[in-house]
Amino acid sequence: MTVTVMLEPAGRCRWDERVHITVSGLAPRQPFLAPGVRREPVRAGRVRATLFLPPEPAPFPGIVDISAAGGGFLEYRASLLAGKGFAVLALAYYNYEDLPKSLRHVHLEYFEEAVNYLLNHPQVKGPGVGLLGISKGGELCLSMASFLKGISAAVIINGSVHNVWGTLHYKGETLPPVGFNQNRIKMTKDGFVDIVEVLNSSLEGPDQKSFIPVERAECPFLFLVGQDDHNWKSEFYANEASKRLQAHGKAKPQVICYPGTGHYIEPPYFPLCRASLHTFVGTPVIWGGEPMAHARAQVDAWQQLQTFFHKHLRGEKGTIPAKL
């Protein structure tokens, strides 16, 4: 049982293009497919993913898209981005099929296998690939750029600069998770949990070992930051990453901060998620964001990341200034 719904602008709502939403039965993870985009399930070695290919003639610049820590598998952002001329691999990394059920131990070799799969795909052009991640996915992209070869550009959306929740492993090296203090949890007047102050700083004491060695990275970075993020201190993390890179002679990354914007900066016109169940906390938490400011930020961020990838993966010159 399949139905295709075509959504178009009405009244004062402006979409940049029609979006086709395909739903088969009651399957919860069907993608938003732009016209002509091809969807290919990937089961290669340990890699569990879906590859989205544009309708234009190949080869295409490749991007690995990594979602937040909710587990399972999300495809919508990758399928939409493929409509902009990129081969995008939506990568599952835990709590999906035969993948690990938790993030207690994360092995970057799995992500390296995914990068190599994309680089070796006949319809993907190198010499490297891009990374796109949000929240825990952004943190993982920062680790991938720091440890792995073949990364040409990375976009980090409200990611952490230190390793969070579980131990990170790669070829004999480990990064322990940063510490936390539950006594710093606050309650909002609506009865939700605010965890923005819970994590320790990785700039002092034993938690310094959790700081991701971004100075090893060889690729340019774009950090997209919500200044009202209540999951963790994304603006602080982006600035600390920038300081560390420049202190080691690396190029200053692009950091774009959006006032009134919360944690989940999604593609344009997705609704603001102000609070929901946190996978690791086990209770509803607030994510931050004001509806109008957050919506405007999502429109701008979507254009910014495309421009960044076109520049560093396609070699197209020019950037667009942040509008907010």
PDB file of C-alpha atoms in Angstrom:
ATOM      1  CA  MET A   1       0.000   0.000   0.000  1.00  0.00           C
ATOM      2  CA  THR A   2       1.815   3.118  -1.247  1.00  0.00           C
ATOM      3  CA  VAL A   3       0.653   6.712  -1.522  1.00  0.00           C
ATOM      4  CA  THR A   4       2.559   9.755  -2.799  1.00  0.00           C
ATOM      5  CA  VAL A   5       1.636  13.170  -1.405  1.00  0.00           C
ATOM      6  CA  MET A   6       2.760  16.356  -3.163  1.00  0.00           C
ATOM      7  CA  LEU A   7       3.118  19.366  -0.866  1.00  0.00           C
ATOM      8  CA  GLU A   8       3.155  22.865  -2.359  1.00  0.00           C
ATOM      9  CA  PRO A   9       3.130  26.367  -0.849  1.00  0.00           C
ATOM     10  CA  ALA A  10      -0.132  27.915   0.228  1.00  0.00           C
ATOM     11  CA  GLY A  11      -0.795  31.447   1.390  1.00  0.00           C
ATOM     12  CA  ARG A  12       2.350  33.049   2.789  1.00  0.00           C
ATOM     13  CA  CYS A  13       4.295  29.780   3.146  1.00  0.00           C
ATOM     14  CA  ARG A  14       7.165  29.603   0.634  1.00  0.00           C
ATOM     15  CA  TRP A  15       8.821  26.299  -0.280  1.00  0.00           C
ATOM     16  CA  ASP A  16      11.868  26.268  -2.553  1.00  0.00           C
ATOM     17  CA  GLU A  17      10.434  23.270  -4.394  1.00  0.00           C
ATOM     18  CA  ARG A  18       7.753  20.617  -4.197  1.00  0.00           C
ATOM     19  CA  VAL A  19       8.463  17.753  -1.832  1.00  0.00           C
ATOM     20  CA  HIS A  20       7.303  14.209  -2.567  1.00  0.00           C
ATOM     21  CA  ILE A  21       6.622  12.118   0.535  1.00  0.00           C
ATOM     22  CA  THR A  22       6.311   8.399  -0.114  1.00  0.00           C
ATOM     23  CA  VAL A  23       4.761   6.201   2.566  1.00  0.00           C
ATOM     24  CA  SER A  24       4.565   2.424   2.233  1.00  0.00           C
ATOM     25  CA  GLY A  25       2.139   0.775   4.615  1.00  0.00           C
ATOM     26  CA  LEU A  26       2.972   1.945   8.123  1.00  0.00           C
ATOM     27  CA  ALA A  27       6.772   1.977   7.717  1.00  0.00           C
ATOM     28  CA  PRO A  28       8.054   4.837   9.907  1.00  0.00           C
ATOM     29  CA  ARG A  29      11.297   5.685   8.153  1.00  0.00           C
ATOM     30  CA  GLN A  30      10.349   6.329   4.523  1.00  0.00           C
ATOM     31  CA  PRO A  31      12.228   9.282   3.013  1.00  0.00           C
ATOM     32  CA  PHE A  32      11.259  12.615   1.562  1.00  0.00           C
ATOM     33  CA  LEU A  33      12.296  12.098  -2.077  1.00  0.00           C
ATOM     34  CA  ALA A  34      12.992  14.950  -4.449  1.00  0.00           C
ATOM     35  CA  PRO A  35      11.969  14.196  -8.057  1.00  0.00           C
ATOM     36  CA  GLY A  36      14.352  11.733  -9.711  1.00  0.00           C
ATOM     37  CA  VAL A  37      16.387  10.890  -6.590  1.00  0.00           C
ATOM     38  CA  ARG A  38      17.279   7.198  -6.379  1.00  0.00           C
ATOM     39  CA  ARG A  39      17.276   5.226  -3.130  1.00  0.00           C
ATOM     40  CA  GLU A  40      19.619   2.226  -2.704  1.00  0.00           C
ATOM     41  CA  PRO A  41      19.699   0.162   0.528  1.00  0.00           C
ATOM     42  CA  VAL A  42      23.274  -0.628   1.567  1.00  0.00           C
ATOM     43  CA  ARG A  43      24.326  -3.839   3.311  1.00  0.00           C
ATOM     44  CA  ALA A  44      28.080  -3.963   2.657  1.00  0.00           C
ATOM     45  CA  GLY A  45      30.195  -5.753   5.246  1.00  0.00           C
ATOM     46  CA  ARG A  46      29.120  -4.276   8.574  1.00  0.00           C
ATOM     47  CA  VAL A  47      27.716  -1.076   7.042  1.00  0.00           C
ATOM     48  CA  ARG A  48      23.972  -0.553   7.418  1.00  0.00           C
ATOM     49  CA  ALA A  49      22.873   2.469   5.432  1.00  0.00           C
ATOM     50  CA  THR A  50      20.883   3.887   2.534  1.00  0.00           C
ATOM     51  CA  LEU A  51      22.511   5.670  -0.394  1.00  0.00           C
ATOM     52  CA  PHE A  52      20.614   8.444  -2.167  1.00  0.00           C
ATOM     53  CA  LEU A  53      21.765   9.420  -5.648  1.00  0.00           C
ATOM     54  CA  PRO A  54      20.781  12.537  -7.631  1.00  0.00           C
ATOM     55  CA  PRO A  55      18.979  12.278 -10.971  1.00  0.00           C
ATOM     56  CA  GLU A  56      21.832  13.993 -12.847  1.00  0.00           C
ATOM     57  CA  PRO A  57      24.638  12.074 -14.628  1.00  0.00           C
ATOM     58  CA  ALA A  58      27.309  10.661 -12.275  1.00  0.00           C
ATOM     59  CA  PRO A  59      29.797  11.009 -10.650  1.00  0.00           C
ATOM     60  CA  PHE A  60      28.659  12.997  -7.622  1.00  0.00           C
ATOM     61  CA  PRO A  61      30.396  14.425  -4.541  1.00  0.00           C
ATOM     62  CA  GLY A  62      29.782  12.076  -1.610  1.00  0.00           C
ATOM     63  CA  ILE A  63      28.507  12.917   1.872  1.00  0.00           C
ATOM     64  CA  VAL A  64      28.051  10.680   4.926  1.00  0.00           C
ATOM     65  CA  ASP A  65      25.007  11.835   6.919  1.00  0.00           C
ATOM     66  CA  ILE A  66      24.885  10.886  10.614  1.00  0.00           C
ATOM     67  CA  SER A  67      21.835  11.527  12.787  1.00  0.00           C
ATOM     68  CA  ALA A  68      21.507  12.206  16.505  1.00  0.00           C
ATOM     69  CA  ALA A  69      21.587   9.592  19.265  1.00  0.00           C
ATOM     70  CA  GLY A  70      17.991   8.432  19.097  1.00  0.00           C
ATOM     71  CA  GLY A  71      19.077   5.133  17.590  1.00  0.00           C
ATOM     72  CA  GLY A  72      17.531   3.357  14.649  1.00  0.00           C
ATOM     73  CA  PHE A  73      17.712   4.880  11.211  1.00  0.00           C
ATOM     74  CA  LEU A  74      16.726   8.254   9.704  1.00  0.00           C
ATOM     75  CA  GLU A  75      16.816   9.059   5.989  1.00  0.00           C
ATOM     76  CA  TYR A  76      14.902  12.293   5.373  1.00  0.00           C
ATOM     77  CA  ARG A  77      17.798  14.771   5.427  1.00  0.00           C
ATOM     78  CA  ALA A  78      19.996  12.613   3.203  1.00  0.00           C
ATOM     79  CA  SER A  79      17.241  12.129   0.643  1.00  0.00           C
ATOM     80  CA  LEU A  80      16.538  15.862   0.497  1.00  0.00           C
ATOM     81  CA  LEU A  81      20.230  16.730   0.167  1.00  0.00           C
ATOM     82  CA  ALA A  82      20.636  14.241  -2.682  1.00  0.00           C
ATOM     83  CA  GLY A  83      18.195  16.408  -4.630  1.00  0.00           C
ATOM     84  CA  LYS A  84      20.836  19.152  -4.460  1.00  0.00           C
ATOM     85  CA  GLY A  85      23.433  17.176  -6.417  1.00  0.00           C
ATOM     86  CA  PHE A  86      25.179  15.013  -3.797  1.00  0.00           C
ATOM     87  CA  ALA A  87      25.454  11.270  -3.279  1.00  0.00           C
ATOM     88  CA  VAL A  88      24.425  11.022   0.370  1.00  0.00           C
ATOM     89  CA  LEU A  89      24.880   7.953   2.566  1.00  0.00           C
ATOM     90  CA  ALA A  90      22.432   7.952   5.498  1.00  0.00           C
ATOM     91  CA  LEU A  91      24.340   5.843   8.011  1.00  0.00           C
ATOM     92  CA  ALA A  92      22.855   3.876  10.915  1.00  0.00           C
ATOM     93  CA  TYR A  93      25.303   3.322  13.760  1.00  0.00           C
ATOM     94  CA  TYR A  94      23.496   1.672  16.664  1.00  0.00           C
ATOM     95  CA  ASN A  95      20.241   0.040  17.747  1.00  0.00           C
ATOM     96  CA  TYR A  96      19.422  -0.999  14.190  1.00  0.00           C
ATOM     97  CA  GLU A  97      19.313  -4.582  12.828  1.00  0.00           C
ATOM     98  CA  ASP A  98      22.571  -6.292  13.865  1.00  0.00           C
ATOM     99  CA  LEU A  99      24.389  -3.120  14.964  1.00  0.00           C
ATOM    100  CA  PRO A 100      25.307  -2.583  18.650  1.00  0.00           C
ATOM    101  CA  LYS A 101      22.334  -1.899  20.891  1.00  0.00           C
ATOM    102  CA  SER A 102      24.023   0.866  22.873  1.00  0.00           C
ATOM    103  CA  LEU A 103      26.736   3.527  22.604  1.00  0.00           C
ATOM    104  CA  ARG A 104      28.740   2.285  25.579  1.00  0.00           C
ATOM    105  CA  HIS A 105      31.604   1.547  23.164  1.00  0.00           C
ATOM    106  CA  VAL A 106      31.872   3.221  19.760  1.00  0.00           C
ATOM    107  CA  HIS A 107      34.416   1.918  17.239  1.00  0.00           C
ATOM    108  CA  LEU A 108      35.435   4.363  14.516  1.00  0.00           C
ATOM    109  CA  GLU A 109      36.479   1.466  12.294  1.00  0.00           C
ATOM    110  CA  TYR A 110      32.785   1.015  11.474  1.00  0.00           C
ATOM    111  CA  PHE A 111      32.529   4.619  10.296  1.00  0.00           C
ATOM    112  CA  GLU A 112      35.794   4.231   8.381  1.00  0.00           C
ATOM    113  CA  GLU A 113      34.243   1.285   6.551  1.00  0.00           C
ATOM    114  CA  ALA A 114      31.296   3.504   5.577  1.00  0.00           C
ATOM    115  CA  VAL A 115      33.617   6.255   4.309  1.00  0.00           C
ATOM    116  CA  ASN A 116      35.563   3.737   2.226  1.00  0.00           C
ATOM    117  CA  TYR A 117      32.350   2.278   0.827  1.00  0.00           C
ATOM    118  CA  LEU A 118      31.302   5.714  -0.389  1.00  0.00           C
ATOM    119  CA  LEU A 119      34.752   6.554  -1.769  1.00  0.00           C
ATOM    120  CA  ASN A 120      34.839   3.303  -3.718  1.00  0.00           C
ATOM    121  CA  HIS A 121      31.338   3.638  -5.137  1.00  0.00           C
ATOM    122  CA  PRO A 122      31.469   3.983  -8.948  1.00  0.00           C
ATOM    123  CA  GLN A 123      29.063   6.931  -8.933  1.00  0.00           C
ATOM    124  CA  VAL A 124      30.944   8.928  -6.279  1.00  0.00           C
ATOM    125  CA  LYS A 125      33.873  11.166  -7.140  1.00  0.00           C
ATOM    126  CA  GLY A 126      36.750  11.750  -4.756  1.00  0.00           C
ATOM    127  CA  PRO A 127      39.310  12.350  -3.617  1.00  0.00           C
ATOM    128  CA  GLY A 128      37.405  12.661  -0.328  1.00  0.00           C
ATOM    129  CA  VAL A 129      33.901  12.807   1.078  1.00  0.00           C
ATOM    130  CA  GLY A 130      31.974  15.250   3.218  1.00  0.00           C
ATOM    131  CA  LEU A 131      30.504  14.655   6.663  1.00  0.00           C
ATOM    132  CA  LEU A 132      27.203  16.002   7.979  1.00  0.00           C
ATOM    133  CA  GLY A 133      26.071  15.356  11.535  1.00  0.00           C
ATOM    134  CA  ILE A 134      23.800  16.795  14.200  1.00  0.00           C
ATOM    135  CA  SER A 135      24.074  16.449  17.987  1.00  0.00           C
ATOM    136  CA  LYS A 136      25.778  13.093  18.743  1.00  0.00           C
ATOM    137  CA  GLY A 137      26.110  12.675  14.979  1.00  0.00           C
ATOM    138  CA  GLY A 138      27.979  15.991  14.837  1.00  0.00           C
ATOM    139  CA  GLU A 139      30.295  14.834  17.599  1.00  0.00           C
ATOM    140  CA  LEU A 140      30.950  11.603  15.676  1.00  0.00           C
ATOM    141  CA  CYS A 141      31.679  13.580  12.497  1.00  0.00           C
ATOM    142  CA  LEU A 142      34.206  15.659  14.439  1.00  0.00           C
ATOM    143  CA  SER A 143      35.875  12.437  15.614  1.00  0.00           C
ATOM    144  CA  MET A 144      35.846  10.980  12.103  1.00  0.00           C
ATOM    145  CA  ALA A 145      37.466  14.111  10.671  1.00  0.00           C
ATOM    146  CA  SER A 146      40.095  13.963  13.426  1.00  0.00           C
ATOM    147  CA  PHE A 147      41.051  10.287  13.091  1.00  0.00           C
ATOM    148  CA  LEU A 148      40.127   9.112   9.584  1.00  0.00           C
ATOM    149  CA  LYS A 149      41.566   9.727   6.132  1.00  0.00           C
ATOM    150  CA  GLY A 150      39.553  10.713   3.078  1.00  0.00           C
ATOM    151  CA  ILE A 151      37.521  13.526   4.670  1.00  0.00           C
ATOM    152  CA  SER A 152      37.316  16.699   2.558  1.00  0.00           C
ATOM    153  CA  ALA A 153      34.756  18.779   4.492  1.00  0.00           C
ATOM    154  CA  ALA A 154      32.636  18.501   7.634  1.00  0.00           C
ATOM    155  CA  VAL A 155      29.473  20.278   8.770  1.00  0.00           C
ATOM    156  CA  ILE A 156      28.787  20.029  12.501  1.00  0.00           C
ATOM    157  CA  ILE A 157      25.279  20.994  13.659  1.00  0.00           C
ATOM    158  CA  ASN A 158      25.174  21.581  17.425  1.00  0.00           C
ATOM    159  CA  GLY A 159      27.822  18.959  18.070  1.00  0.00           C
ATOM    160  CA  SER A 160      30.037  18.420  21.089  1.00  0.00           C
ATOM    161  CA  VAL A 161      33.794  18.924  21.015  1.00  0.00           C
ATOM    162  CA  HIS A 162      34.311  16.227  23.612  1.00  0.00           C
ATOM    163  CA  ASN A 163      33.373  12.568  23.573  1.00  0.00           C
ATOM    164  CA  VAL A 164      30.021  11.998  25.288  1.00  0.00           C
ATOM    165  CA  TRP A 165      28.218   9.000  26.882  1.00  0.00           C
ATOM    166  CA  GLY A 166      30.485   6.112  25.797  1.00  0.00           C
ATOM    167  CA  THR A 167      34.131   5.275  25.120  1.00  0.00           C
ATOM    168  CA  LEU A 168      35.437   5.976  21.625  1.00  0.00           C
ATOM    169  CA  HIS A 169      37.886   3.461  20.141  1.00  0.00           C
ATOM    170  CA  TYR A 170      40.117   3.625  17.068  1.00  0.00           C
ATOM    171  CA  LYS A 171      43.152   1.426  16.374  1.00  0.00           C
ATOM    172  CA  GLY A 172      44.304   1.147  19.966  1.00  0.00           C
ATOM    173  CA  GLU A 173      43.459   4.735  20.921  1.00  0.00           C
ATOM    174  CA  THR A 174      40.558   5.529  23.218  1.00  0.00           C
ATOM    175  CA  LEU A 175      38.695   8.643  24.285  1.00  0.00           C
ATOM    176  CA  PRO A 176      36.767   8.271  27.560  1.00  0.00           C
ATOM    177  CA  PRO A 177      33.386   9.969  27.923  1.00  0.00           C
ATOM    178  CA  VAL A 178      33.338  13.368  29.557  1.00  0.00           C
ATOM    179  CA  GLY A 179      32.028  13.364  33.111  1.00  0.00           C
ATOM    180  CA  PHE A 180      28.718  14.789  34.259  1.00  0.00           C
ATOM    181  CA  ASN A 181      26.974  15.910  37.428  1.00  0.00           C
ATOM    182  CA  GLN A 182      23.285  15.108  37.817  1.00  0.00           C
ATOM    183  CA  ASN A 183      22.995  17.731  40.552  1.00  0.00           C
ATOM    184  CA  ARG A 184      23.216  20.372  37.834  1.00  0.00           C
ATOM    185  CA  ILE A 185      19.909  19.240  36.294  1.00  0.00           C
ATOM    186  CA  LYS A 186      17.199  21.898  36.474  1.00  0.00           C
ATOM    187  CA  MET A 187      13.433  21.694  36.161  1.00  0.00           C
ATOM    188  CA  THR A 188      11.409  24.114  34.069  1.00  0.00           C
ATOM    189  CA  LYS A 189       8.119  25.585  35.218  1.00  0.00           C
ATOM    190  CA  ASP A 190       6.390  23.193  32.779  1.00  0.00           C
ATOM    191  CA  GLY A 191       7.927  20.166  34.462  1.00  0.00           C
ATOM    192  CA  PHE A 192      10.560  19.378  31.824  1.00  0.00           C
ATOM    193  CA  VAL A 193      14.218  18.706  32.509  1.00  0.00           C
ATOM    194  CA  ASP A 194      16.935  21.196  31.494  1.00  0.00           C
ATOM    195  CA  ILE A 195      20.316  19.424  31.141  1.00  0.00           C
ATOM    196  CA  VAL A 196      22.412  22.177  29.545  1.00  0.00           C
ATOM    197  CA  GLU A 197      24.718  22.439  32.590  1.00  0.00           C
ATOM    198  CA  VAL A 198      25.064  18.704  33.292  1.00  0.00           C
ATOM    199  CA  LEU A 199      28.238  17.850  31.352  1.00  0.00           C
ATOM    200  CA  ASN A 200      31.651  18.724  32.776  1.00  0.00           C
ATOM    201  CA  SER A 201      34.102  20.935  30.923  1.00  0.00           C
ATOM    202  CA  SER A 202      36.781  19.046  29.005  1.00  0.00           C
ATOM    203  CA  LEU A 203      39.213  21.949  29.420  1.00  0.00           C
ATOM    204  CA  GLU A 204      40.353  21.009  32.919  1.00  0.00           C
ATOM    205  CA  GLY A 205      41.106  18.042  35.132  1.00  0.00           C
ATOM    206  CA  PRO A 206      40.773  14.421  34.012  1.00  0.00           C
ATOM    207  CA  ASP A 207      38.003  15.346  31.547  1.00  0.00           C
ATOM    208  CA  GLN A 208      40.642  16.866  29.256  1.00  0.00           C
ATOM    209  CA  LYS A 209      41.201  13.334  27.970  1.00  0.00           C
ATOM    210  CA  SER A 210      37.699  13.460  26.461  1.00  0.00           C
ATOM    211  CA  PHE A 211      38.480  16.423  24.171  1.00  0.00           C
ATOM    212  CA  ILE A 212      38.371  15.270  20.539  1.00  0.00           C
ATOM    213  CA  PRO A 213      41.794  15.934  18.918  1.00  0.00           C
ATOM    214  CA  VAL A 214      40.434  18.230  16.215  1.00  0.00           C
ATOM    215  CA  GLU A 215      43.958  19.483  15.531  1.00  0.00           C
ATOM    216  CA  ARG A 216      44.585  16.231  13.640  1.00  0.00           C
ATOM    217  CA  ALA A 217      41.886  17.040  11.086  1.00  0.00           C
ATOM    218  CA  GLU A 218      42.922  18.088   7.587  1.00  0.00           C
ATOM    219  CA  CYS A 219      39.535  19.282   6.327  1.00  0.00           C
ATOM    220  CA  PRO A 220      37.638  22.573   6.593  1.00  0.00           C
ATOM    221  CA  PHE A 221      34.771  22.797   9.084  1.00  0.00           C
ATOM    222  CA  LEU A 222      31.431  24.562   9.214  1.00  0.00           C
ATOM    223  CA  PHE A 223      29.827  24.768  12.662  1.00  0.00           C
ATOM    224  CA  LEU A 224      26.103  25.621  12.723  1.00  0.00           C
ATOM    225  CA  VAL A 225      25.125  26.650  16.239  1.00  0.00           C
ATOM    226  CA  GLY A 226      21.817  27.309  17.980  1.00  0.00           C
ATOM    227  CA  GLN A 227      22.429  29.898  20.689  1.00  0.00           C
ATOM    228  CA  ASP A 228      19.388  28.677  22.643  1.00  0.00           C
ATOM    229  CA  ASP A 229      20.530  25.041  22.598  1.00  0.00           C
ATOM    230  CA  HIS A 230      19.570  23.434  25.919  1.00  0.00           C
ATOM    231  CA  ASN A 231      21.033  19.997  25.220  1.00  0.00           C
ATOM    232  CA  TRP A 232      24.599  21.203  25.710  1.00  0.00           C
ATOM    233  CA  LYS A 233      26.781  24.274  25.157  1.00  0.00           C
ATOM    234  CA  SER A 234      27.111  24.092  21.386  1.00  0.00           C
ATOM    235  CA  GLU A 235      28.366  27.661  20.910  1.00  0.00           C
ATOM    236  CA  PHE A 236      31.070  27.152  23.524  1.00  0.00           C
ATOM    237  CA  TYR A 237      32.099  23.864  21.900  1.00  0.00           C
ATOM    238  CA  ALA A 238      32.330  25.385  18.413  1.00  0.00           C
ATOM    239  CA  ASN A 239      34.475  28.241  19.710  1.00  0.00           C
ATOM    240  CA  GLU A 240      36.766  25.860  21.595  1.00  0.00           C
ATOM    241  CA  ALA A 241      37.205  23.743  18.470  1.00  0.00           C
ATOM    242  CA  SER A 242      38.063  26.900  16.548  1.00  0.00           C
ATOM    243  CA  LYS A 243      40.651  27.899  19.155  1.00  0.00           C
ATOM    244  CA  ARG A 244      42.249  24.445  19.160  1.00  0.00           C
ATOM    245  CA  LEU A 245      42.476  24.323  15.351  1.00  0.00           C
ATOM    246  CA  GLN A 246      44.036  27.765  15.078  1.00  0.00           C
ATOM    247  CA  ALA A 247      46.451  27.090  17.946  1.00  0.00           C
ATOM    248  CA  HIS A 248      47.833  24.182  15.908  1.00  0.00           C
ATOM    249  CA  GLY A 249      48.206  26.183  12.712  1.00  0.00           C
ATOM    250  CA  LYS A 250      44.993  24.991  11.065  1.00  0.00           C
ATOM    251  CA  ALA A 251      42.574  27.196   9.180  1.00  0.00           C
ATOM    252  CA  LYS A 252      39.927  29.027  11.193  1.00  0.00           C
ATOM    253  CA  PRO A 253      36.631  27.161  10.774  1.00  0.00           C
ATOM    254  CA  GLN A 254      33.415  28.871   9.753  1.00  0.00           C
ATOM    255  CA  VAL A 255      31.117  29.267  12.770  1.00  0.00           C
ATOM    256  CA  ILE A 256      27.568  30.543  12.243  1.00  0.00           C
ATOM    257  CA  CYS A 257      25.490  31.223  15.350  1.00  0.00           C
ATOM    258  CA  TYR A 258      21.717  31.558  15.289  1.00  0.00           C
ATOM    259  CA  PRO A 259      20.008  33.475  18.137  1.00  0.00           C
ATOM    260  CA  GLY A 260      16.758  32.052  19.470  1.00  0.00           C
ATOM    261  CA  THR A 261      17.563  28.685  17.891  1.00  0.00           C
ATOM    262  CA  GLY A 262      17.468  25.369  19.727  1.00  0.00           C
ATOM    263  CA  HIS A 263      19.249  22.049  19.448  1.00  0.00           C
ATOM    264  CA  TYR A 264      17.557  20.326  16.524  1.00  0.00           C
ATOM    265  CA  ILE A 265      18.285  22.456  13.467  1.00  0.00           C
ATOM    266  CA  GLU A 266      16.453  20.464  10.795  1.00  0.00           C
ATOM    267  CA  PRO A 267      15.916  21.115   7.060  1.00  0.00           C
ATOM    268  CA  PRO A 268      13.576  24.036   6.281  1.00  0.00           C
ATOM    269  CA  TYR A 269       9.911  23.900   7.306  1.00  0.00           C
ATOM    270  CA  PHE A 270      10.303  21.041   9.754  1.00  0.00           C
ATOM    271  CA  PRO A 271       8.482  21.963  12.976  1.00  0.00           C
ATOM    272  CA  LEU A 272      10.406  23.075  16.034  1.00  0.00           C
ATOM    273  CA  CYS A 273      10.850  20.305  18.599  1.00  0.00           C
ATOM    274  CA  ARG A 274      11.038  22.188  21.889  1.00  0.00           C
ATOM    275  CA  ALA A 275      10.946  19.146  24.195  1.00  0.00           C
ATOM    276  CA  SER A 276      10.918  15.363  23.906  1.00  0.00           C
ATOM    277  CA  LEU A 277      12.213  12.161  25.490  1.00  0.00           C
ATOM    278  CA  HIS A 278      16.018  12.116  25.754  1.00  0.00           C
ATOM    279  CA  THR A 279      17.481   8.709  24.882  1.00  0.00           C
ATOM    280  CA  PHE A 280      20.170   8.785  27.562  1.00  0.00           C
ATOM    281  CA  VAL A 281      18.466  10.821  30.262  1.00  0.00           C
ATOM    282  CA  GLY A 282      15.310   8.711  30.049  1.00  0.00           C
ATOM    283  CA  THR A 283      12.905  11.593  30.600  1.00  0.00           C
ATOM    284  CA  PRO A 284      11.547  14.510  28.535  1.00  0.00           C
ATOM    285  CA  VAL A 285      14.033  17.378  28.229  1.00  0.00           C
ATOM    286  CA  ILE A 286      13.855  20.811  26.632  1.00  0.00           C
ATOM    287  CA  TRP A 287      15.852  21.429  23.456  1.00  0.00           C
ATOM    288  CA  GLY A 288      15.388  25.192  23.270  1.00  0.00           C
ATOM    289  CA  GLY A 289      14.410  27.492  20.434  1.00  0.00           C
ATOM    290  CA  GLU A 290      11.772  30.104  19.652  1.00  0.00           C
ATOM    291  CA  PRO A 291       9.464  29.162  16.737  1.00  0.00           C
ATOM    292  CA  MET A 292      10.085  32.087  14.381  1.00  0.00           C
ATOM    293  CA  ALA A 293      13.828  32.419  15.023  1.00  0.00           C
ATOM    294  CA  HIS A 294      14.311  28.666  14.809  1.00  0.00           C
ATOM    295  CA  ALA A 295      12.382  28.419  11.532  1.00  0.00           C
ATOM    296  CA  ARG A 296      14.427  31.214   9.961  1.00  0.00           C
ATOM    297  CA  ALA A 297      17.640  29.558  11.139  1.00  0.00           C
ATOM    298  CA  GLN A 298      16.672  26.258   9.505  1.00  0.00           C
ATOM    299  CA  VAL A 299      16.192  27.981   6.144  1.00  0.00           C
ATOM    300  CA  ASP A 300      19.547  29.751   6.362  1.00  0.00           C
ATOM    301  CA  ALA A 301      21.462  26.744   7.724  1.00  0.00           C
ATOM    302  CA  TRP A 302      20.181  24.552   4.879  1.00  0.00           C
ATOM    303  CA  GLN A 303      21.568  27.018   2.328  1.00  0.00           C
ATOM    304  CA  GLN A 304      24.821  27.459   4.241  1.00  0.00           C
ATOM    305  CA  LEU A 305      25.647  23.766   4.373  1.00  0.00           C
ATOM    306  CA  GLN A 306      24.878  23.304   0.680  1.00  0.00           C
ATOM    307  CA  THR A 307      27.122  26.224  -0.253  1.00  0.00           C
ATOM    308  CA  PHE A 308      29.888  24.850   1.978  1.00  0.00           C
ATOM    309  CA  PHE A 309      29.730  21.400   0.402  1.00  0.00           C
ATOM    310  CA  HIS A 310      29.525  22.781  -3.135  1.00  0.00           C
ATOM    311  CA  LYS A 311      32.644  24.823  -2.427  1.00  0.00           C
ATOM    312  CA  HIS A 312      34.751  22.115  -0.809  1.00  0.00           C
ATOM    313  CA  LEU A 313      33.489  18.999  -2.602  1.00  0.00           C
ATOM    314  CA  ARG A 314      32.666  20.415  -6.033  1.00  0.00           C
ATOM    315  CA  GLY A 315      35.253  23.185  -6.074  1.00  0.00           C
ATOM    316  CA  GLU A 316      32.647  25.870  -6.722  1.00  0.00           C
ATOM    317  CA  LYS A 317      33.710  29.304  -5.482  1.00  0.00           C
ATOM    318  CA  GLY A 318      31.657  31.695  -3.444  1.00  0.00           C
ATOM    319  CA  THR A 319      29.858  31.656  -0.134  1.00  0.00           C
ATOM    320  CA  ILE A 320      26.627  33.153   1.119  1.00  0.00           C
ATOM    321  CA  PRO A 321      26.574  35.413   4.173  1.00  0.00           C
ATOM    322  CA  ALA A 322      24.524  34.338   7.165  1.00  0.00           C
ATOM    323  CA  LYS A 323      21.184  36.156   7.095  1.00  0.00           C
ATOM    324  CA  LEU A 324      20.558  36.036  10.841  1.00  0.00           C
TER     325      LEU A 324
END
